[in-house]
């Protein structure tokens, strides 16, 4: 069982990753840090609260994350991909009210699950960087591994010609995580662009009321898929970047990595957010905890099979 502290910015693929995690018997979600990113922080919190209410998992703490990047830049949101409120055409009911806990809950969780806790970060890395700055190695050294969705190594970016949205959204924070984190697994666009879920997969997943999320999945996916179709009409479906990252954590044998020290351009020019690593072959490889692991390929059939299995789980 993987104990997971999730950092996210829901967002449609984040929301599907939350559903996937809550439904997956291999995953124990122990807290969700909700921050700005695809939508403003307050909206992201509201969306997490709604999903947890649907699942009857109000026991999972929602931690109030960052509202803007470390640099002080103004955050850019993406309603054209995720909807005005982050769930495509769905608006969480106003009746969803949840107590949000303070940031220091992160350190309480780290100490409760010390050395048996995974951090999965599928949003801008601001909140995780702040946790590093506040807790240092003394606290963050107790994390078994970090899984970070971000970057685009030697492939085009999705928000600039070279940068991916999470690394570009807070390049300073992303670079800090790669520098300070130990056992960091990066899932960049190199792989997540290929984690394509097709409309027929969604038809199957929503063909019966399998669980409390079934009714949400089709409308939010359709919204996202329409946006991706506009971006690239040749796509047969849409990439679920954040779901892939959760899949990678619990299916380590289905994903291949190249181990290199990686960094992120923190220059405020057209390289901002660029993910950088030296992929040249070396005669001797020295891998330490400081080496990052960059996902480079995966078993697509296994991804689809696992996604369908998990999303059709009957909850409770
Ligand atoms: O580039 C993909 C990432 O940006 C995903 O985390 C998605 O949710 C968006 O924020
Ligand atoms: Ca995200």
PDB file of C-alpha atoms in Angstrom, residues 13-291:
ATOM      1  CA  UNK A  13      -6.667  15.584 -15.256  1.00  0.00           C
ATOM      2  CA  UNK A  14      -5.904  16.343 -11.594  1.00  0.00           C
ATOM      3  CA  UNK A  15      -9.517  15.481 -10.713  1.00  0.00           C
ATOM      4  CA  UNK A  16      -9.298  12.194 -12.602  1.00  0.00           C
ATOM      5  CA  UNK A  17      -6.018  11.496 -10.770  1.00  0.00           C
ATOM      6  CA  UNK A  18      -7.775  12.110  -7.440  1.00  0.00           C
ATOM      7  CA  UNK A  19     -10.581   9.724  -8.424  1.00  0.00           C
ATOM      8  CA  UNK A  20      -8.016   7.149  -9.607  1.00  0.00           C
ATOM      9  CA  UNK A  21      -6.123   7.429  -6.307  1.00  0.00           C
ATOM     10  CA  UNK A  22      -9.232   7.192  -4.132  1.00  0.00           C
ATOM     11  CA  UNK A  23     -10.522   4.165  -6.030  1.00  0.00           C
ATOM     12  CA  UNK A  24      -7.179   2.363  -6.241  1.00  0.00           C
ATOM     13  CA  UNK A  25      -6.761  -0.337  -3.570  1.00  0.00           C
ATOM     14  CA  UNK A  26      -2.965   0.115  -3.786  1.00  0.00           C
ATOM     15  CA  UNK A  27      -3.191   3.793  -2.698  1.00  0.00           C
ATOM     16  CA  UNK A  28      -3.954   5.359   0.684  1.00  0.00           C
ATOM     17  CA  UNK A  29      -4.442   9.112   0.196  1.00  0.00           C
ATOM     18  CA  UNK A  30      -3.402  10.728   3.485  1.00  0.00           C
ATOM     19  CA  UNK A  31      -3.794  14.392   2.535  1.00  0.00           C
ATOM     20  CA  UNK A  32      -4.347  16.704  -0.430  1.00  0.00           C
ATOM     21  CA  UNK A  33      -2.568  20.038  -0.782  1.00  0.00           C
ATOM     22  CA  UNK A  34      -4.652  22.177  -3.093  1.00  0.00           C
ATOM     23  CA  UNK A  35      -3.052  25.142  -4.833  1.00  0.00           C
ATOM     24  CA  UNK A  36      -3.433  27.591  -7.715  1.00  0.00           C
ATOM     25  CA  UNK A  37      -2.512  26.276 -11.159  1.00  0.00           C
ATOM     26  CA  UNK A  38      -5.176  25.275 -13.641  1.00  0.00           C
ATOM     27  CA  UNK A  39      -7.617  27.380 -11.583  1.00  0.00           C
ATOM     28  CA  UNK A  40      -7.249  29.763  -8.612  1.00  0.00           C
ATOM     29  CA  UNK A  41      -6.433  28.162  -5.245  1.00  0.00           C
ATOM     30  CA  UNK A  42      -9.918  28.686  -3.731  1.00  0.00           C
ATOM     31  CA  UNK A  43     -11.529  26.955  -6.691  1.00  0.00           C
ATOM     32  CA  UNK A  44      -9.014  24.097  -6.531  1.00  0.00           C
ATOM     33  CA  UNK A  45      -9.901  23.617  -2.849  1.00  0.00           C
ATOM     34  CA  UNK A  46     -13.613  23.616  -3.661  1.00  0.00           C
ATOM     35  CA  UNK A  47     -13.105  20.979  -6.349  1.00  0.00           C
ATOM     36  CA  UNK A  48     -11.110  18.721  -4.024  1.00  0.00           C
ATOM     37  CA  UNK A  49     -13.774  19.139  -1.340  1.00  0.00           C
ATOM     38  CA  UNK A  50     -16.470  18.123  -3.832  1.00  0.00           C
ATOM     39  CA  UNK A  51     -14.607  14.991  -4.947  1.00  0.00           C
ATOM     40  CA  UNK A  52     -13.905  13.939  -1.360  1.00  0.00           C
ATOM     41  CA  UNK A  53     -17.544  14.503  -0.437  1.00  0.00           C
ATOM     42  CA  UNK A  54     -18.711  12.348  -3.351  1.00  0.00           C
ATOM     43  CA  UNK A  55     -16.364   9.591  -2.189  1.00  0.00           C
ATOM     44  CA  UNK A  56     -17.465   9.964   1.437  1.00  0.00           C
ATOM     45  CA  UNK A  57     -13.822  10.654   2.322  1.00  0.00           C
ATOM     46  CA  UNK A  58     -14.171  13.824   4.368  1.00  0.00           C
ATOM     47  CA  UNK A  59     -11.629  12.235   6.733  1.00  0.00           C
ATOM     48  CA  UNK A  60      -8.848  13.147   4.268  1.00  0.00           C
ATOM     49  CA  UNK A  61      -7.448  16.581   5.180  1.00  0.00           C
ATOM     50  CA  UNK A  62      -7.418  19.323   2.547  1.00  0.00           C
ATOM     51  CA  UNK A  63      -4.396  21.529   3.063  1.00  0.00           C
ATOM     52  CA  UNK A  64      -4.500  25.082   1.838  1.00  0.00           C
ATOM     53  CA  UNK A  65      -1.644  25.536  -0.641  1.00  0.00           C
ATOM     54  CA  UNK A  66      -0.094  28.432  -2.527  1.00  0.00           C
ATOM     55  CA  UNK A  67      -2.051  31.126  -4.358  1.00  0.00           C
ATOM     56  CA  UNK A  68       0.724  32.257  -6.725  1.00  0.00           C
ATOM     57  CA  UNK A  69       4.298  31.439  -7.787  1.00  0.00           C
ATOM     58  CA  UNK A  70       7.415  32.043  -5.656  1.00  0.00           C
ATOM     59  CA  UNK A  71       8.620  34.662  -8.139  1.00  0.00           C
ATOM     60  CA  UNK A  72       5.639  36.931  -7.464  1.00  0.00           C
ATOM     61  CA  UNK A  73       4.500  36.570 -11.080  1.00  0.00           C
ATOM     62  CA  UNK A  74       0.759  36.653 -11.685  1.00  0.00           C
ATOM     63  CA  UNK A  75      -0.610  33.148 -12.178  1.00  0.00           C
ATOM     64  CA  UNK A  76      -2.154  32.276 -15.531  1.00  0.00           C
ATOM     65  CA  UNK A  77      -5.188  29.959 -15.503  1.00  0.00           C
ATOM     66  CA  UNK A  78      -6.436  27.647 -18.256  1.00  0.00           C
ATOM     67  CA  UNK A  79     -10.270  27.748 -18.500  1.00  0.00           C
ATOM     68  CA  UNK A  80     -10.151  26.746 -22.168  1.00  0.00           C
ATOM     69  CA  UNK A  81      -8.750  23.323 -21.171  1.00  0.00           C
ATOM     70  CA  UNK A  82     -10.166  22.776 -17.680  1.00  0.00           C
ATOM     71  CA  UNK A  83     -13.319  24.946 -17.615  1.00  0.00           C
ATOM     72  CA  UNK A  84     -13.970  28.176 -15.717  1.00  0.00           C
ATOM     73  CA  UNK A  85     -14.149  26.265 -12.454  1.00  0.00           C
ATOM     74  CA  UNK A  86     -11.770  23.434 -13.239  1.00  0.00           C
ATOM     75  CA  UNK A  87     -14.282  20.629 -13.778  1.00  0.00           C
ATOM     76  CA  UNK A  88     -15.268  21.406 -17.359  1.00  0.00           C
ATOM     77  CA  UNK A  89     -19.030  22.052 -17.454  1.00  0.00           C
ATOM     78  CA  UNK A  90     -19.541  20.907 -13.836  1.00  0.00           C
ATOM     79  CA  UNK A  91     -19.884  23.406 -11.026  1.00  0.00           C
ATOM     80  CA  UNK A  92     -19.369  21.950  -7.532  1.00  0.00           C
ATOM     81  CA  UNK A  93     -22.533  22.616  -5.489  1.00  0.00           C
ATOM     82  CA  UNK A  94     -22.333  25.650  -3.179  1.00  0.00           C
ATOM     83  CA  UNK A  95     -23.374  23.347  -0.344  1.00  0.00           C
ATOM     84  CA  UNK A  96     -19.924  21.703  -0.334  1.00  0.00           C
ATOM     85  CA  UNK A  97     -18.274  23.228   2.720  1.00  0.00           C
ATOM     86  CA  UNK A  98     -15.077  21.796   4.107  1.00  0.00           C
ATOM     87  CA  UNK A  99     -12.709  22.855   6.772  1.00  0.00           C
ATOM     88  CA  UNK A 100      -9.302  23.477   5.235  1.00  0.00           C
ATOM     89  CA  UNK A 101      -6.272  22.828   7.415  1.00  0.00           C
ATOM     90  CA  UNK A 102      -3.132  24.904   7.697  1.00  0.00           C
ATOM     91  CA  UNK A 103       0.110  24.238   5.920  1.00  0.00           C
ATOM     92  CA  UNK A 104       1.841  22.711   8.965  1.00  0.00           C
ATOM     93  CA  UNK A 105      -0.463  19.683   8.602  1.00  0.00           C
ATOM     94  CA  UNK A 106       2.040  18.613   5.930  1.00  0.00           C
ATOM     95  CA  UNK A 107       4.706  18.111   8.615  1.00  0.00           C
ATOM     96  CA  UNK A 108       2.271  16.266  10.889  1.00  0.00           C
ATOM     97  CA  UNK A 109       1.509  13.882   8.009  1.00  0.00           C
ATOM     98  CA  UNK A 110       5.211  13.457   7.206  1.00  0.00           C
ATOM     99  CA  UNK A 111       5.916  12.489  10.804  1.00  0.00           C
ATOM    100  CA  UNK A 112       2.946  10.151  11.056  1.00  0.00           C
ATOM    101  CA  UNK A 113       4.037   8.239   7.926  1.00  0.00           C
ATOM    102  CA  UNK A 114       7.795   8.876   8.145  1.00  0.00           C
ATOM    103  CA  UNK A 115       9.826   6.815   5.611  1.00  0.00           C
ATOM    104  CA  UNK A 116       6.606   5.237   4.357  1.00  0.00           C
ATOM    105  CA  UNK A 117       5.155   8.215   2.507  1.00  0.00           C
ATOM    106  CA  UNK A 118       5.196   9.210  -1.167  1.00  0.00           C
ATOM    107  CA  UNK A 119       4.669  12.751  -2.373  1.00  0.00           C
ATOM    108  CA  UNK A 120       2.974  13.074  -5.749  1.00  0.00           C
ATOM    109  CA  UNK A 121       3.042  16.598  -7.190  1.00  0.00           C
ATOM    110  CA  UNK A 122       0.884  17.145 -10.260  1.00  0.00           C
ATOM    111  CA  UNK A 123       0.565  20.908 -10.156  1.00  0.00           C
ATOM    112  CA  UNK A 124       2.775  23.969  -9.978  1.00  0.00           C
ATOM    113  CA  UNK A 125       5.461  23.082  -7.415  1.00  0.00           C
ATOM    114  CA  UNK A 126       5.114  26.222  -5.283  1.00  0.00           C
ATOM    115  CA  UNK A 127       3.547  24.533  -2.235  1.00  0.00           C
ATOM    116  CA  UNK A 128       6.040  21.667  -2.265  1.00  0.00           C
ATOM    117  CA  UNK A 129       8.924  24.151  -2.566  1.00  0.00           C
ATOM    118  CA  UNK A 130       7.562  26.056   0.436  1.00  0.00           C
ATOM    119  CA  UNK A 131       7.403  22.765   2.369  1.00  0.00           C
ATOM    120  CA  UNK A 132      11.100  22.235   1.506  1.00  0.00           C
ATOM    121  CA  UNK A 133      11.958  25.766   2.597  1.00  0.00           C
ATOM    122  CA  UNK A 134      10.082  25.415   5.902  1.00  0.00           C
ATOM    123  CA  UNK A 135      10.876  21.804   6.729  1.00  0.00           C
ATOM    124  CA  UNK A 136      14.291  21.331   5.125  1.00  0.00           C
ATOM    125  CA  UNK A 137      15.933  17.942   4.814  1.00  0.00           C
ATOM    126  CA  UNK A 138      15.024  17.158   8.392  1.00  0.00           C
ATOM    127  CA  UNK A 139      11.360  16.840   7.374  1.00  0.00           C
ATOM    128  CA  UNK A 140      11.435  16.193   3.614  1.00  0.00           C
ATOM    129  CA  UNK A 141      14.218  13.618   4.059  1.00  0.00           C
ATOM    130  CA  UNK A 142      11.518  11.356   5.529  1.00  0.00           C
ATOM    131  CA  UNK A 143       9.772  11.024   2.145  1.00  0.00           C
ATOM    132  CA  UNK A 144      10.313   7.667   0.409  1.00  0.00           C
ATOM    133  CA  UNK A 145      10.116   9.196  -3.090  1.00  0.00           C
ATOM    134  CA  UNK A 146       8.731  12.201  -4.947  1.00  0.00           C
ATOM    135  CA  UNK A 147       6.740  11.822  -8.164  1.00  0.00           C
ATOM    136  CA  UNK A 148       6.554  15.047 -10.113  1.00  0.00           C
ATOM    137  CA  UNK A 149       4.519  15.653 -13.277  1.00  0.00           C
ATOM    138  CA  UNK A 150       6.400  18.248 -15.253  1.00  0.00           C
ATOM    139  CA  UNK A 151       8.923  19.071 -17.905  1.00  0.00           C
ATOM    140  CA  UNK A 152       9.518  18.221 -21.546  1.00  0.00           C
ATOM    141  CA  UNK A 153      12.972  16.780 -22.266  1.00  0.00           C
ATOM    142  CA  UNK A 154      14.049  17.154 -25.905  1.00  0.00           C
ATOM    143  CA  UNK A 155      10.373  17.359 -26.950  1.00  0.00           C
ATOM    144  CA  UNK A 156       8.208  20.481 -27.430  1.00  0.00           C
ATOM    145  CA  UNK A 157       6.562  22.141 -24.452  1.00  0.00           C
ATOM    146  CA  UNK A 158       2.850  22.729 -24.087  1.00  0.00           C
ATOM    147  CA  UNK A 159       2.791  26.346 -22.895  1.00  0.00           C
ATOM    148  CA  UNK A 160       5.876  27.662 -24.705  1.00  0.00           C
ATOM    149  CA  UNK A 161       7.813  26.000 -27.525  1.00  0.00           C
ATOM    150  CA  UNK A 162      10.083  24.424 -24.905  1.00  0.00           C
ATOM    151  CA  UNK A 163       8.352  24.522 -21.529  1.00  0.00           C
ATOM    152  CA  UNK A 164       5.654  22.403 -19.933  1.00  0.00           C
ATOM    153  CA  UNK A 165       2.885  24.077 -17.869  1.00  0.00           C
ATOM    154  CA  UNK A 166       3.846  22.907 -14.353  1.00  0.00           C
ATOM    155  CA  UNK A 167       7.556  23.661 -14.660  1.00  0.00           C
ATOM    156  CA  UNK A 168       6.840  26.942 -16.471  1.00  0.00           C
ATOM    157  CA  UNK A 169       4.123  27.979 -13.982  1.00  0.00           C
ATOM    158  CA  UNK A 170       6.686  28.144 -11.178  1.00  0.00           C
ATOM    159  CA  UNK A 171      10.136  27.463 -12.583  1.00  0.00           C
ATOM    160  CA  UNK A 172      11.892  28.519  -9.367  1.00  0.00           C
ATOM    161  CA  UNK A 173       9.864  26.023  -7.358  1.00  0.00           C
ATOM    162  CA  UNK A 174      10.282  23.185  -9.851  1.00  0.00           C
ATOM    163  CA  UNK A 175      14.041  23.715  -9.936  1.00  0.00           C
ATOM    164  CA  UNK A 176      14.198  23.756  -6.148  1.00  0.00           C
ATOM    165  CA  UNK A 177      12.392  20.393  -5.941  1.00  0.00           C
ATOM    166  CA  UNK A 178      14.786  18.799  -8.443  1.00  0.00           C
ATOM    167  CA  UNK A 179      17.775  20.228  -6.561  1.00  0.00           C
ATOM    168  CA  UNK A 180      16.735  19.416  -3.029  1.00  0.00           C
ATOM    169  CA  UNK A 181      14.566  16.321  -3.473  1.00  0.00           C
ATOM    170  CA  UNK A 182      15.972  12.840  -2.963  1.00  0.00           C
ATOM    171  CA  UNK A 183      14.540   9.961  -5.032  1.00  0.00           C
ATOM    172  CA  UNK A 184      12.691  12.207  -7.468  1.00  0.00           C
ATOM    173  CA  UNK A 185      10.790  10.535 -10.315  1.00  0.00           C
ATOM    174  CA  UNK A 186       9.795  12.946 -13.083  1.00  0.00           C
ATOM    175  CA  UNK A 187       6.935  12.178 -15.479  1.00  0.00           C
ATOM    176  CA  UNK A 188       7.436  14.708 -18.294  1.00  0.00           C
ATOM    177  CA  UNK A 189       5.463  15.268 -21.492  1.00  0.00           C
ATOM    178  CA  UNK A 190       7.814  12.714 -23.118  1.00  0.00           C
ATOM    179  CA  UNK A 191       5.579  10.051 -21.615  1.00  0.00           C
ATOM    180  CA  UNK A 192       2.426  11.808 -20.418  1.00  0.00           C
ATOM    181  CA  UNK A 193       1.636  13.060 -23.953  1.00  0.00           C
ATOM    182  CA  UNK A 194       1.137   9.394 -24.809  1.00  0.00           C
ATOM    183  CA  UNK A 195      -1.094   8.544 -21.842  1.00  0.00           C
ATOM    184  CA  UNK A 196      -4.029   8.940 -24.189  1.00  0.00           C
ATOM    185  CA  UNK A 197      -7.473   7.977 -22.999  1.00  0.00           C
ATOM    186  CA  UNK A 198      -9.933   7.605 -25.863  1.00  0.00           C
ATOM    187  CA  UNK A 199     -13.673   8.381 -25.883  1.00  0.00           C
ATOM    188  CA  UNK A 200     -14.411   4.641 -26.182  1.00  0.00           C
ATOM    189  CA  UNK A 201     -12.485   3.989 -22.942  1.00  0.00           C
ATOM    190  CA  UNK A 202     -14.670   6.590 -21.237  1.00  0.00           C
ATOM    191  CA  UNK A 203     -17.837   5.025 -22.698  1.00  0.00           C
ATOM    192  CA  UNK A 204     -16.822   1.743 -21.080  1.00  0.00           C
ATOM    193  CA  UNK A 205     -15.950   3.315 -17.730  1.00  0.00           C
ATOM    194  CA  UNK A 206     -19.284   5.113 -17.597  1.00  0.00           C
ATOM    195  CA  UNK A 207     -21.461   2.342 -19.043  1.00  0.00           C
ATOM    196  CA  UNK A 208     -22.769   1.487 -15.559  1.00  0.00           C
ATOM    197  CA  UNK A 209     -22.899   3.433 -12.281  1.00  0.00           C
ATOM    198  CA  UNK A 210     -19.753   1.750 -10.944  1.00  0.00           C
ATOM    199  CA  UNK A 211     -18.996   4.260  -8.197  1.00  0.00           C
ATOM    200  CA  UNK A 212     -19.726   7.764  -6.911  1.00  0.00           C
ATOM    201  CA  UNK A 213     -17.593   9.351  -9.633  1.00  0.00           C
ATOM    202  CA  UNK A 214     -19.073   7.645 -12.687  1.00  0.00           C
ATOM    203  CA  UNK A 215     -21.553  10.427 -13.502  1.00  0.00           C
ATOM    204  CA  UNK A 216     -18.798  13.072 -13.497  1.00  0.00           C
ATOM    205  CA  UNK A 217     -16.276  11.323 -15.686  1.00  0.00           C
ATOM    206  CA  UNK A 218     -17.911  11.684 -19.097  1.00  0.00           C
ATOM    207  CA  UNK A 219     -18.822  15.399 -18.955  1.00  0.00           C
ATOM    208  CA  UNK A 220     -15.419  16.439 -17.641  1.00  0.00           C
ATOM    209  CA  UNK A 221     -13.534  14.197 -20.061  1.00  0.00           C
ATOM    210  CA  UNK A 222     -15.633  15.429 -23.022  1.00  0.00           C
ATOM    211  CA  UNK A 223     -14.820  19.044 -22.169  1.00  0.00           C
ATOM    212  CA  UNK A 224     -11.103  18.268 -21.918  1.00  0.00           C
ATOM    213  CA  UNK A 225     -11.167  16.149 -25.056  1.00  0.00           C
ATOM    214  CA  UNK A 226     -12.825  18.928 -27.081  1.00  0.00           C
ATOM    215  CA  UNK A 227     -10.058  21.296 -25.957  1.00  0.00           C
ATOM    216  CA  UNK A 228      -7.314  18.805 -26.890  1.00  0.00           C
ATOM    217  CA  UNK A 229      -8.950  18.122 -30.251  1.00  0.00           C
ATOM    218  CA  UNK A 230      -8.635  21.845 -31.015  1.00  0.00           C
ATOM    219  CA  UNK A 231      -4.970  21.814 -29.973  1.00  0.00           C
ATOM    220  CA  UNK A 232      -4.184  18.731 -32.062  1.00  0.00           C
ATOM    221  CA  UNK A 233      -6.917  17.356 -34.362  1.00  0.00           C
ATOM    222  CA  UNK A 234      -4.827  14.240 -35.042  1.00  0.00           C
ATOM    223  CA  UNK A 235      -5.219  12.989 -31.443  1.00  0.00           C
ATOM    224  CA  UNK A 236      -7.459   9.964 -30.939  1.00  0.00           C
ATOM    225  CA  UNK A 237      -8.142  10.990 -27.334  1.00  0.00           C
ATOM    226  CA  UNK A 238      -6.607  13.107 -24.574  1.00  0.00           C
ATOM    227  CA  UNK A 239      -3.504  12.745 -22.415  1.00  0.00           C
ATOM    228  CA  UNK A 240      -4.191  12.345 -18.700  1.00  0.00           C
ATOM    229  CA  UNK A 241      -0.823  13.661 -17.481  1.00  0.00           C
ATOM    230  CA  UNK A 242      -1.675  13.572 -13.785  1.00  0.00           C
ATOM    231  CA  UNK A 243      -3.354  10.157 -13.832  1.00  0.00           C
ATOM    232  CA  UNK A 244      -0.242   8.802 -15.546  1.00  0.00           C
ATOM    233  CA  UNK A 245       1.935  10.088 -12.700  1.00  0.00           C
ATOM    234  CA  UNK A 246      -0.181   8.267 -10.116  1.00  0.00           C
ATOM    235  CA  UNK A 247      -0.122   5.142 -12.340  1.00  0.00           C
ATOM    236  CA  UNK A 248       3.690   5.362 -12.523  1.00  0.00           C
ATOM    237  CA  UNK A 249       3.966   5.377  -8.740  1.00  0.00           C
ATOM    238  CA  UNK A 250       1.986   2.187  -8.219  1.00  0.00           C
ATOM    239  CA  UNK A 251       3.114   0.341 -11.366  1.00  0.00           C
ATOM    240  CA  UNK A 252       6.904   0.761 -11.252  1.00  0.00           C
ATOM    241  CA  UNK A 253       7.513  -2.193 -13.570  1.00  0.00           C
ATOM    242  CA  UNK A 254       5.429  -0.600 -16.355  1.00  0.00           C
ATOM    243  CA  UNK A 255       7.518   2.588 -16.720  1.00  0.00           C
ATOM    244  CA  UNK A 256      11.174   2.976 -17.792  1.00  0.00           C
ATOM    245  CA  UNK A 257      13.383   5.768 -16.524  1.00  0.00           C
ATOM    246  CA  UNK A 258      16.695   7.344 -17.427  1.00  0.00           C
ATOM    247  CA  UNK A 259      18.607   8.449 -14.328  1.00  0.00           C
ATOM    248  CA  UNK A 260      20.226  11.871 -14.638  1.00  0.00           C
ATOM    249  CA  UNK A 261      20.502  15.043 -12.594  1.00  0.00           C
ATOM    250  CA  UNK A 262      17.812  17.342 -13.957  1.00  0.00           C
ATOM    251  CA  UNK A 263      17.182  21.053 -13.540  1.00  0.00           C
ATOM    252  CA  UNK A 264      14.777  23.726 -14.715  1.00  0.00           C
ATOM    253  CA  UNK A 265      15.670  27.029 -16.357  1.00  0.00           C
ATOM    254  CA  UNK A 266      14.923  29.830 -13.915  1.00  0.00           C
ATOM    255  CA  UNK A 267      15.846  32.537 -16.392  1.00  0.00           C
ATOM    256  CA  UNK A 268      13.027  34.970 -17.032  1.00  0.00           C
ATOM    257  CA  UNK A 269      13.440  34.767 -20.770  1.00  0.00           C
ATOM    258  CA  UNK A 270      12.158  32.417 -23.447  1.00  0.00           C
ATOM    259  CA  UNK A 271      13.903  29.464 -21.754  1.00  0.00           C
ATOM    260  CA  UNK A 272      11.876  29.843 -18.533  1.00  0.00           C
ATOM    261  CA  UNK A 273      10.659  26.452 -17.321  1.00  0.00           C
ATOM    262  CA  UNK A 274      12.801  24.463 -19.754  1.00  0.00           C
ATOM    263  CA  UNK A 275      13.710  21.061 -18.305  1.00  0.00           C
ATOM    264  CA  UNK A 276      17.388  20.231 -18.700  1.00  0.00           C
ATOM    265  CA  UNK A 277      19.426  17.030 -18.349  1.00  0.00           C
ATOM    266  CA  UNK A 278      22.497  15.571 -20.010  1.00  0.00           C
ATOM    267  CA  UNK A 279      21.353  12.438 -21.836  1.00  0.00           C
ATOM    268  CA  UNK A 280      24.724  11.583 -23.355  1.00  0.00           C
ATOM    269  CA  UNK A 281      25.911   8.054 -22.668  1.00  0.00           C
ATOM    270  CA  UNK A 282      28.586   7.737 -20.031  1.00  0.00           C
ATOM    271  CA  UNK A 283      31.107   4.978 -19.471  1.00  0.00           C
ATOM    272  CA  UNK A 284      30.316   4.886 -15.781  1.00  0.00           C
ATOM    273  CA  UNK A 285      27.032   5.865 -14.242  1.00  0.00           C
ATOM    274  CA  UNK A 286      27.040   7.046 -10.678  1.00  0.00           C
ATOM    275  CA  UNK A 287      23.549   7.057  -9.278  1.00  0.00           C
ATOM    276  CA  UNK A 288      22.865   8.504  -5.864  1.00  0.00           C
ATOM    277  CA  UNK A 289      19.753   9.690  -4.088  1.00  0.00           C
ATOM    278  CA  UNK A 290      20.403  13.074  -5.706  1.00  0.00           C
ATOM    279  CA  UNK A 291      19.998  11.598  -9.181  1.00  0.00           C
TER     280      UNK A 291
END
